[in-house]
mmCIF file of C-alpha atoms in Angstrom:
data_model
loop_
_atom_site.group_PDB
_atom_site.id
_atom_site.type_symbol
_atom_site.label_atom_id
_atom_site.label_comp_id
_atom_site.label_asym_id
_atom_site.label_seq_id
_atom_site.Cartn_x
_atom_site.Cartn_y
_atom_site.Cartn_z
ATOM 1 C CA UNK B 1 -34.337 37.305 -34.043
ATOM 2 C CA UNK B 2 -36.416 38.110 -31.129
ATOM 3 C CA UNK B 3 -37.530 41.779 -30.558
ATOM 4 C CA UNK B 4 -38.019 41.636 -26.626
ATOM 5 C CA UNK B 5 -36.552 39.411 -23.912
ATOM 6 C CA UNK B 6 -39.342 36.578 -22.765
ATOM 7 C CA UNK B 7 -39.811 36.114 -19.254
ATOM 8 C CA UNK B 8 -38.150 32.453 -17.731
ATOM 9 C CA UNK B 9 -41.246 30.202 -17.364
ATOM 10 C CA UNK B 10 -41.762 29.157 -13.628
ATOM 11 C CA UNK B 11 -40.804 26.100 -11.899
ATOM 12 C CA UNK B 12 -39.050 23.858 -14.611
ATOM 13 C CA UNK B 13 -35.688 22.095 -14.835
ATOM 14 C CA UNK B 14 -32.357 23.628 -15.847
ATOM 15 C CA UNK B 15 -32.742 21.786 -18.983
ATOM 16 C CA UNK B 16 -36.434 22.636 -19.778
ATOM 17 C CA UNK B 17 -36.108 26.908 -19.652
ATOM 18 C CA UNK B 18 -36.179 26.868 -23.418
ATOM 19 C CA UNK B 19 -38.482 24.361 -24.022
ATOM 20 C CA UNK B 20 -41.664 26.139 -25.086
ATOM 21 C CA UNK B 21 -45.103 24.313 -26.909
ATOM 22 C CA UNK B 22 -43.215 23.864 -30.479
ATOM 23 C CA UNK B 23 -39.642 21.851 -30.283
ATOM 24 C CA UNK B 24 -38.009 24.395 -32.427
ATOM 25 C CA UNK B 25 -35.195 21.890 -33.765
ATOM 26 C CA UNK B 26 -34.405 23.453 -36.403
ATOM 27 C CA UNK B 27 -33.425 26.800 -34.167
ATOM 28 C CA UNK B 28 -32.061 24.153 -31.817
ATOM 29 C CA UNK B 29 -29.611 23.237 -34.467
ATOM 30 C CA UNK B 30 -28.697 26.339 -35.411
ATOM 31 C CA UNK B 31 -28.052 27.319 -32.078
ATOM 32 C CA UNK B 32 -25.747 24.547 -31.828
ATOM 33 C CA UNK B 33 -24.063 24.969 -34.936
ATOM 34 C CA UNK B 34 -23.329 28.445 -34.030
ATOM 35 C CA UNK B 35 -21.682 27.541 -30.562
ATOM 36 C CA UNK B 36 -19.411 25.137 -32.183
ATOM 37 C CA UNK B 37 -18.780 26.870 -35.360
ATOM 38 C CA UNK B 38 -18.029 30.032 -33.087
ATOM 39 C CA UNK B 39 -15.896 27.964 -30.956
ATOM 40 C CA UNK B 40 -13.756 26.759 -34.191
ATOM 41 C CA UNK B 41 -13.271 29.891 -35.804
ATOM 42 C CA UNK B 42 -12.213 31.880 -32.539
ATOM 43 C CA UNK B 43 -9.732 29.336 -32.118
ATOM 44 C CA UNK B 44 -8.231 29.306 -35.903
ATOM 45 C CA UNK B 45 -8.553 33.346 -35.429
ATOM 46 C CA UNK B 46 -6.397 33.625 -32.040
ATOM 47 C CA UNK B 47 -4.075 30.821 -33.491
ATOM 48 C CA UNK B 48 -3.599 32.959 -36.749
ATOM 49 C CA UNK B 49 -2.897 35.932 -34.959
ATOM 50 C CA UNK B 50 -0.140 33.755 -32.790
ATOM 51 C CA UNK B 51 1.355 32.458 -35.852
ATOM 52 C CA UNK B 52 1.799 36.236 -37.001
ATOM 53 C CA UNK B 53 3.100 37.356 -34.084
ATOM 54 C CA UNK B 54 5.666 34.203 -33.432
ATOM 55 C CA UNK B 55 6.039 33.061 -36.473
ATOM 56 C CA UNK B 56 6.300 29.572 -37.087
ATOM 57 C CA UNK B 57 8.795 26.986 -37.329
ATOM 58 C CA UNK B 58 10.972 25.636 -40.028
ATOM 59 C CA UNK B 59 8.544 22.710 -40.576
ATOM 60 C CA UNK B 60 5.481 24.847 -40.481
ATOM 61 C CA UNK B 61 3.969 24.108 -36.855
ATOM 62 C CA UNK B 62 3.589 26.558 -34.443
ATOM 63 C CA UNK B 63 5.482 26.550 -31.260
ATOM 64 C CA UNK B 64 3.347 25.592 -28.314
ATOM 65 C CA UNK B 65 4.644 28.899 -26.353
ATOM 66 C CA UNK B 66 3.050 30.611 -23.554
ATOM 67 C CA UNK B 67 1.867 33.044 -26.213
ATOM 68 C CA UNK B 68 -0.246 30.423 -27.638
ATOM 69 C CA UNK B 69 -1.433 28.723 -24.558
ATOM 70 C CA UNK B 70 -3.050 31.972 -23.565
ATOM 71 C CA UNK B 71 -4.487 32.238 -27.236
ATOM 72 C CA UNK B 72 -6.335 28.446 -26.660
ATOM 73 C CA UNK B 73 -7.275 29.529 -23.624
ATOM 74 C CA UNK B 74 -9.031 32.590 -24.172
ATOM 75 C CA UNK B 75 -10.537 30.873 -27.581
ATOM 76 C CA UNK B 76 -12.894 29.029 -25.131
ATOM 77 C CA UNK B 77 -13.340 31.476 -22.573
ATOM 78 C CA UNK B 78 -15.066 33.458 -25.132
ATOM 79 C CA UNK B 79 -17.914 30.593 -24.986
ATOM 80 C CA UNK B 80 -19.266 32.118 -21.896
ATOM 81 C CA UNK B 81 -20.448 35.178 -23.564
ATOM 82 C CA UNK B 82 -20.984 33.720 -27.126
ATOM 83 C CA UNK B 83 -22.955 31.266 -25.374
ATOM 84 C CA UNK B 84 -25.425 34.368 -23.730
ATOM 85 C CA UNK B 85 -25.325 35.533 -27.071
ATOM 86 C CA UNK B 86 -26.454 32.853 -28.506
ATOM 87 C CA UNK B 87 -29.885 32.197 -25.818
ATOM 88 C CA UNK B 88 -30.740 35.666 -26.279
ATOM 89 C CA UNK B 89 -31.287 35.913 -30.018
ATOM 90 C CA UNK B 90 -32.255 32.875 -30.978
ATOM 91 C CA UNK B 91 -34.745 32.139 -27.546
ATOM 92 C CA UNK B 92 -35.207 36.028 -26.253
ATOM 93 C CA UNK B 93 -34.360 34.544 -22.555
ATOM 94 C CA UNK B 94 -31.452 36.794 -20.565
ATOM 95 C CA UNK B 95 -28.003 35.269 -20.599
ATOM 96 C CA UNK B 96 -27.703 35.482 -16.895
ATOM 97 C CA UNK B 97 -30.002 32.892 -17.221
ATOM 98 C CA UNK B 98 -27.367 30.138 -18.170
ATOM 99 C CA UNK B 99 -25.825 29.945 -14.294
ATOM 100 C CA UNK B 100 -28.551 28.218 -12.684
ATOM 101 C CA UNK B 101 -32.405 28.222 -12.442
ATOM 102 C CA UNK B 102 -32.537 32.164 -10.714
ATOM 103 C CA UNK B 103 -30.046 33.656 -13.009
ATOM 104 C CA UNK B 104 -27.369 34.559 -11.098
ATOM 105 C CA UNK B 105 -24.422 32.226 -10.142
ATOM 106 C CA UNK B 106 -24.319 30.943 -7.111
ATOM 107 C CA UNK B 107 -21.227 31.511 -5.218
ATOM 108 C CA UNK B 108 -22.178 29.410 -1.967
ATOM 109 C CA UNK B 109 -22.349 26.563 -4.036
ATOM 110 C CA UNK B 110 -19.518 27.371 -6.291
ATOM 111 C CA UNK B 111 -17.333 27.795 -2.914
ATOM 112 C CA UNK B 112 -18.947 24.367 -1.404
ATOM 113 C CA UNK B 113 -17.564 22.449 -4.497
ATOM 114 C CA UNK B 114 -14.594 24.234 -4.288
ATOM 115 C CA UNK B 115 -13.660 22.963 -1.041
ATOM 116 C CA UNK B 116 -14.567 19.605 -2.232
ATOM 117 C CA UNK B 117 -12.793 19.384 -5.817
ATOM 118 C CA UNK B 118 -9.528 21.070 -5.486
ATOM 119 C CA UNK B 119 -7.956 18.377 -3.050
ATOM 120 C CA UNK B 120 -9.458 15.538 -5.165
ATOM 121 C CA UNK B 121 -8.284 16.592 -8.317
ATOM 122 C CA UNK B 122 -5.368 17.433 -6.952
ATOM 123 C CA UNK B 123 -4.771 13.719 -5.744
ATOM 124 C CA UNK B 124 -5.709 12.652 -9.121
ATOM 125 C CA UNK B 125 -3.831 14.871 -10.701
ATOM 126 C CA UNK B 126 -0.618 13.338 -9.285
ATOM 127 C CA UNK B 127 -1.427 10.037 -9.784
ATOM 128 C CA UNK B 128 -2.075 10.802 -13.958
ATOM 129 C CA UNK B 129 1.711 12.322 -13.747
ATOM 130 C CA UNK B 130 3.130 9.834 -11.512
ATOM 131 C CA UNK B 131 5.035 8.156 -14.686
ATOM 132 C CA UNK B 132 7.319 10.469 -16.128
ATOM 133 C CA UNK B 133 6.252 12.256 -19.496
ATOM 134 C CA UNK B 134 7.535 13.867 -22.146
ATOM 135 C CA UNK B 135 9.723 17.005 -21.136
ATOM 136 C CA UNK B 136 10.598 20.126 -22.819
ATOM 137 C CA UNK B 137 13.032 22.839 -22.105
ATOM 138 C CA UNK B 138 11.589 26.273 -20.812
ATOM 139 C CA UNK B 139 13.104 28.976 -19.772
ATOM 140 C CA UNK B 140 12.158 30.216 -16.245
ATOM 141 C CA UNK B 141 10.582 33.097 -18.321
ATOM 142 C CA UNK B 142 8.471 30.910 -20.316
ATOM 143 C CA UNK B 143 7.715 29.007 -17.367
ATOM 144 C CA UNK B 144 6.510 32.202 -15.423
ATOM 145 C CA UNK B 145 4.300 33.765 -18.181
ATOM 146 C CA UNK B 146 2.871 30.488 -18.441
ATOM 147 C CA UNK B 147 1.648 30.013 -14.814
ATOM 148 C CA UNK B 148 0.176 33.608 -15.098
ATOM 149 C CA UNK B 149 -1.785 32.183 -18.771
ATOM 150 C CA UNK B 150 -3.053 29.329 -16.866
ATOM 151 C CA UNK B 151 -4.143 30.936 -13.457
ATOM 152 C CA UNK B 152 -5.785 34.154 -15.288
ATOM 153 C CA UNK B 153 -7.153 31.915 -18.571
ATOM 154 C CA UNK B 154 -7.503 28.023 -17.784
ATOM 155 C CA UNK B 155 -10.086 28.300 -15.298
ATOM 156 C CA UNK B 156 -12.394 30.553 -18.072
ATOM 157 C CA UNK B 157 -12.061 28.265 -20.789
ATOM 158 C CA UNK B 158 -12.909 24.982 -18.499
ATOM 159 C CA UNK B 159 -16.110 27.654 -17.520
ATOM 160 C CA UNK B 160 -16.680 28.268 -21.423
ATOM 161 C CA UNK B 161 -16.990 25.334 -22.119
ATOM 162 C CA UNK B 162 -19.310 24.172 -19.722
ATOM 163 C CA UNK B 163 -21.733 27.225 -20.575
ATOM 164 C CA UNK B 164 -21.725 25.682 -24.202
ATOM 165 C CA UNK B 165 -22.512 22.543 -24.060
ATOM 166 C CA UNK B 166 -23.741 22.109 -20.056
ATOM 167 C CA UNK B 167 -25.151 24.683 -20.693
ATOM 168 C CA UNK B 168 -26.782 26.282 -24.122
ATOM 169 C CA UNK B 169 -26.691 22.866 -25.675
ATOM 170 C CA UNK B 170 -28.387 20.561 -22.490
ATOM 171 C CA UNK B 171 -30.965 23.167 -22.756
ATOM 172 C CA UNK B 172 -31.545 23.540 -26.455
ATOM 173 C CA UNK B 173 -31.384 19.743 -27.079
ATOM 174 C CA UNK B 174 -33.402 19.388 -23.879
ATOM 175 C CA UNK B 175 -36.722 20.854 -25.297
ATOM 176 C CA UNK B 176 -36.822 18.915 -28.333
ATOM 177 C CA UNK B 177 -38.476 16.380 -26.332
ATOM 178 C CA UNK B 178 -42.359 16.802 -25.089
ATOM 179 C CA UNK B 179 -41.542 15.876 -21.314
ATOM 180 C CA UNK B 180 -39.405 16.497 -18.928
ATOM 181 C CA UNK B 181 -37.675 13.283 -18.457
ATOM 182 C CA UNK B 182 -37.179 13.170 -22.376
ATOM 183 C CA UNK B 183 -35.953 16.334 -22.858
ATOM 184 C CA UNK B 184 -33.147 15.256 -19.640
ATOM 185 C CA UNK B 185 -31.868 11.997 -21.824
ATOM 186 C CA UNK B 186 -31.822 14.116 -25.195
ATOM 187 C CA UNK B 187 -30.052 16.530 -23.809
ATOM 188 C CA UNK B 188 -27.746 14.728 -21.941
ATOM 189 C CA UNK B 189 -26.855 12.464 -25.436
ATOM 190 C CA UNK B 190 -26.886 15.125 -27.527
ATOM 191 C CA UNK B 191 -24.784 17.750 -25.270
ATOM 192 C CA UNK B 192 -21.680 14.388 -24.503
ATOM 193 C CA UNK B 193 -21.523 13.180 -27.520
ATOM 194 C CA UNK B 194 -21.130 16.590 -29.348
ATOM 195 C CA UNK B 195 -18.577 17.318 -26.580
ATOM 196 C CA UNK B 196 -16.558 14.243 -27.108
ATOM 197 C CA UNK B 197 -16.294 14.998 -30.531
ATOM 198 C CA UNK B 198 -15.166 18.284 -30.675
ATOM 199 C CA UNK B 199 -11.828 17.227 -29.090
ATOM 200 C CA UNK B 200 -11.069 15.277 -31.922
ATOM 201 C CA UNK B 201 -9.683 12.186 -30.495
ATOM 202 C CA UNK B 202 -9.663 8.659 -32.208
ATOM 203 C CA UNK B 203 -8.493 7.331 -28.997
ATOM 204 C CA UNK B 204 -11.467 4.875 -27.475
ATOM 205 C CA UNK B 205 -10.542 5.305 -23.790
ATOM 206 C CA UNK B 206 -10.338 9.143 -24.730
ATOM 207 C CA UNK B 207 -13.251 9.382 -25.937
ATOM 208 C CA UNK B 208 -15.285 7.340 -23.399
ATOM 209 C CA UNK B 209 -13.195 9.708 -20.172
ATOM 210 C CA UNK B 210 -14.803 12.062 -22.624
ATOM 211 C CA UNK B 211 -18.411 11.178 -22.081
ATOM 212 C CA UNK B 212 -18.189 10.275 -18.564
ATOM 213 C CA UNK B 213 -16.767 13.881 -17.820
ATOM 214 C CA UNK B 214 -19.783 14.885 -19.984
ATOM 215 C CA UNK B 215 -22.454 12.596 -18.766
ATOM 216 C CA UNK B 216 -21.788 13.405 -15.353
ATOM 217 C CA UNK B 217 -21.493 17.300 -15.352
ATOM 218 C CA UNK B 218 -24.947 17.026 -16.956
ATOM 219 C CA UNK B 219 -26.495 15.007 -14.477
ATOM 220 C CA UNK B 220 -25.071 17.678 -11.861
ATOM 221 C CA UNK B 221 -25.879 20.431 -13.684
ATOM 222 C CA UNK B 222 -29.619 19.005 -14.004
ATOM 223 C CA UNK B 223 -29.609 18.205 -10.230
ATOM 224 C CA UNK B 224 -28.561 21.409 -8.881
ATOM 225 C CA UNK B 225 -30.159 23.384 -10.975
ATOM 226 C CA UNK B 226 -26.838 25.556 -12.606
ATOM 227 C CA UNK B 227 -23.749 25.336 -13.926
ATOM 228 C CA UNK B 228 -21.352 26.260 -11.598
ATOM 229 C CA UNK B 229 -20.394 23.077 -9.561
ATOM 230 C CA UNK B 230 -19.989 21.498 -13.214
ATOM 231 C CA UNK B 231 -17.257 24.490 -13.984
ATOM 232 C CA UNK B 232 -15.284 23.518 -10.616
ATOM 233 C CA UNK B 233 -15.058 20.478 -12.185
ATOM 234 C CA UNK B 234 -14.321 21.359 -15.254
ATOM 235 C CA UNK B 235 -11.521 24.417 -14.740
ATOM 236 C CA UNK B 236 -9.930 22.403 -11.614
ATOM 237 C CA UNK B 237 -8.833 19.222 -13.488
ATOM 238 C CA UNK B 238 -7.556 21.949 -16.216
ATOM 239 C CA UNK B 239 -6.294 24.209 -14.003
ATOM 240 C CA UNK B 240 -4.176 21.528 -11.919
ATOM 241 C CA UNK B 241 -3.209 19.468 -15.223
ATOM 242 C CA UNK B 242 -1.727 22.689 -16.829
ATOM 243 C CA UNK B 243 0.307 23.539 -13.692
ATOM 244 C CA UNK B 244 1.736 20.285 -13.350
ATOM 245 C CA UNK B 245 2.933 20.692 -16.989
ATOM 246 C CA UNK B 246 4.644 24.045 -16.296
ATOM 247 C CA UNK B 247 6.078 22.603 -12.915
ATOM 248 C CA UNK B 248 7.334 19.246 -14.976
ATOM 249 C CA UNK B 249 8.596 21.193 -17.671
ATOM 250 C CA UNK B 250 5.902 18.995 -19.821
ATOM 251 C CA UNK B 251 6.135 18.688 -23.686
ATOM 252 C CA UNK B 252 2.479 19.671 -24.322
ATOM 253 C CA UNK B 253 1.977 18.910 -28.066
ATOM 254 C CA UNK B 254 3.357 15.906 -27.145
ATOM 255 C CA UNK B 255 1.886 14.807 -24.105
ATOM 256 C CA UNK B 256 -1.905 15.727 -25.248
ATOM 257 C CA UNK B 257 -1.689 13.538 -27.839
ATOM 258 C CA UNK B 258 -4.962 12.244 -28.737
ATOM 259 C CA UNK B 259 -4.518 9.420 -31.213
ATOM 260 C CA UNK B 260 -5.758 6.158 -30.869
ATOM 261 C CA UNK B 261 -3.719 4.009 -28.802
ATOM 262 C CA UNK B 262 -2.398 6.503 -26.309
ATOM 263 C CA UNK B 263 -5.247 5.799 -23.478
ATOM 264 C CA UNK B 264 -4.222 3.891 -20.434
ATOM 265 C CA UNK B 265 -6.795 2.710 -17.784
ATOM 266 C CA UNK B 266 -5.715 5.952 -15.687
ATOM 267 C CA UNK B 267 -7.398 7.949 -18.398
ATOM 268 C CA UNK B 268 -10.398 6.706 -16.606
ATOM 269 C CA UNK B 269 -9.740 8.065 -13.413
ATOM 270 C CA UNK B 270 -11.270 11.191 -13.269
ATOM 271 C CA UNK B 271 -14.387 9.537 -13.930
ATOM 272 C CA UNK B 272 -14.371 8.292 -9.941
ATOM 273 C CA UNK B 273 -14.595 11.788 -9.227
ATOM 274 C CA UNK B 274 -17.015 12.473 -11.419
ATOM 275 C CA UNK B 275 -18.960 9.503 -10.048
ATOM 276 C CA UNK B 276 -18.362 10.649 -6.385
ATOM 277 C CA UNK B 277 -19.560 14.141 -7.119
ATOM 278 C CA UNK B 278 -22.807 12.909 -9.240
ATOM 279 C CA UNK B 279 -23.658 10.654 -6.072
ATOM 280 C CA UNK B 280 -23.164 13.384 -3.226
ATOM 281 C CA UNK B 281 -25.380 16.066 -5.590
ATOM 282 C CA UNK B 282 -27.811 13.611 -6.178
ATOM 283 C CA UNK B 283 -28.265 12.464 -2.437
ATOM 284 C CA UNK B 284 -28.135 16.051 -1.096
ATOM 285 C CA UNK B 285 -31.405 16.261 -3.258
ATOM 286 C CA UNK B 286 -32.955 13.263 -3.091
ATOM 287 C CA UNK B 287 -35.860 14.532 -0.698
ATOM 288 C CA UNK B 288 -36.251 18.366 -3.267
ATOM 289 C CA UNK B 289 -35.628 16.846 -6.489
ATOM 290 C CA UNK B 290 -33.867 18.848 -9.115
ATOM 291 C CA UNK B 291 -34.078 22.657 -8.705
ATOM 292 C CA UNK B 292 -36.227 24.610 -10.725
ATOM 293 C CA UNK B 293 -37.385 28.128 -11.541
ATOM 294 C CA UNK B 294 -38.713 30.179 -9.050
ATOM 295 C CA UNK B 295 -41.693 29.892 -7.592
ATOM 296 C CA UNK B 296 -40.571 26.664 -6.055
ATOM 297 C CA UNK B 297 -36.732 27.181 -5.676
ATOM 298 C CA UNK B 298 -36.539 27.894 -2.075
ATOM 299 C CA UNK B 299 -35.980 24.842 -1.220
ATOM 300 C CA UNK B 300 -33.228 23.747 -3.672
ATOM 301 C CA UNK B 301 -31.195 26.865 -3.721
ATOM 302 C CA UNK B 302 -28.421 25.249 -1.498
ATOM 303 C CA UNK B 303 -28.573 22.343 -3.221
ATOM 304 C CA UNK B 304 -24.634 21.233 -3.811
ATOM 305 C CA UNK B 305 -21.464 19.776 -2.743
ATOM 306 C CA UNK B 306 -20.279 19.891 0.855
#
């Protein structure tokens, strides 16, 4: 454990603030191993509680209520702090320093993307629940408290999420490498397929939406220096999905099925917006380059979506 907090070493990448003259792997994989473990056992723990609270049914399973959909949600959210956690013991650097490349988030950019996401996922969005799904029977109480779950929870865990592995795990994975460049493709492999796996799907279209979604919030998160257009991306497709669901009356254990066999070519189509976003990112800083620590930031602060 580190005794003081270090100081963020001047102009390098997002992904290179922890690299230092050693790789440090082995505190690389703890890190890691940490983050997901965390993530695993706050969402048995919340789940457990649920199940004590609710009960369960006659067959064992729990009830997907909106009880537990504010328990799964929160189980993730709790990645942005765990995350911090995390980056401060094991590396000694601030947790603030997990938004971008000054350590705050950036709300210009945040509201930029914001303005450019919510009506494309949105348009998506219908077009994945254009066929009709499986349906369940709410009550307009159950349908009420679960809005309020997903407005107040859904767009934290899409944000915890992206902290962890966009995040801690781009930037842990990222100095294992000696340069730069290296350090980007480790991280990048290391953070999507980790990510893809920890939604447990045996699905192959699943699992390769998976790694686009991942691929591509890492190449944004490298290019503008932060994390905060990738959680716009991240909490809006969530956000929307989960409201359709409550709208639809949507049998979610159902529905989020995640077998193999169950993907449909539309499961790739949130990678086109993924692919739009990398493209505008990446040509609103094709003349700066990725952003980097301060002293050389001044130029790539607004870097972003418009």
């Amino acid at each position: 454990m580190n005794q003081r907090t270090k100081i963020i070493p001047p102009d390098v990448e997002y992904h290179r603030v922890l690299a230092g003259e050693k790789r440090r792997i082995g505190r690389g994989i703890l890190a890691i191993v940490l983050l997901i473990g965390g993530m695993l056992f706050f969402s048995i723990l919340f789940s457990a509680v649920v199940t004590m609270v609710q009960g369960s049914r006659a067959d064992g399973t729990v009830a997907y209520t909106p009880l537990f959909h504010a328990a799964g949600m929160a189980s993730v959210a709790i990645l942005i702090p765990w995350s911090m956690l995390i980056q401060r013991w094991l590396y000694g650097l601030k947790g603030a320093s997990l938004h971008s490349v000054i350590s705050r988030f950036r709300f210009d950019i945040f509201g930029r993307a914001l303005l450019f996401l919510v009506p494309a996922w949105t348009v998506i969005t219908a077009i994945l629940y254009w066929a009709p799904l499986p349906e369940t029977t709410w009550s307009q109480t159950d349908v009420v408290w679960f809005l309020i779950a997903t407005l107040l929870l859904t767009p934290l865990q899409g944000a915890g999420e992206e902290y962890g592995f966009r995040g801690l795990i781009l930037r842990v994975a990222g100095g294992w490498a000696r340069g730069a460049r290296a350090g980007l493709v480790v991280g990048i492999v290391v953070s999507s397929v980790l990510f893809a796996l920890v939604h447990f799907s045996t699905d192959l279209l699943l699992n390769v939406n998976y790694l686009i979604f991942a691929l591509g919030t890492a190449l944004v998160t490298w290019r503008s220096g932060g994390i905060e257009i990738a959680v716009v991306l991240h909490a809006g497709f969530n956000t929307l999905g989960f409201l359709f669901d409550a709208a639809l009356h949507v049998d979610i254990t159902a529905a989020y099925d995640r077998t193999a066999g169950v993907g449909t070519m539309t499961t790739l189509l949130p990678g086109v917006v993924i692919a739009i976003t990398v493209l505008i990112v990446w040509m609103r800083t094709r003349r700066t380059g990725p952003a980097r620590t301060p002293h050389k930031i001044k130029s790539n602060v607004g870097a972003g979506v418009a």
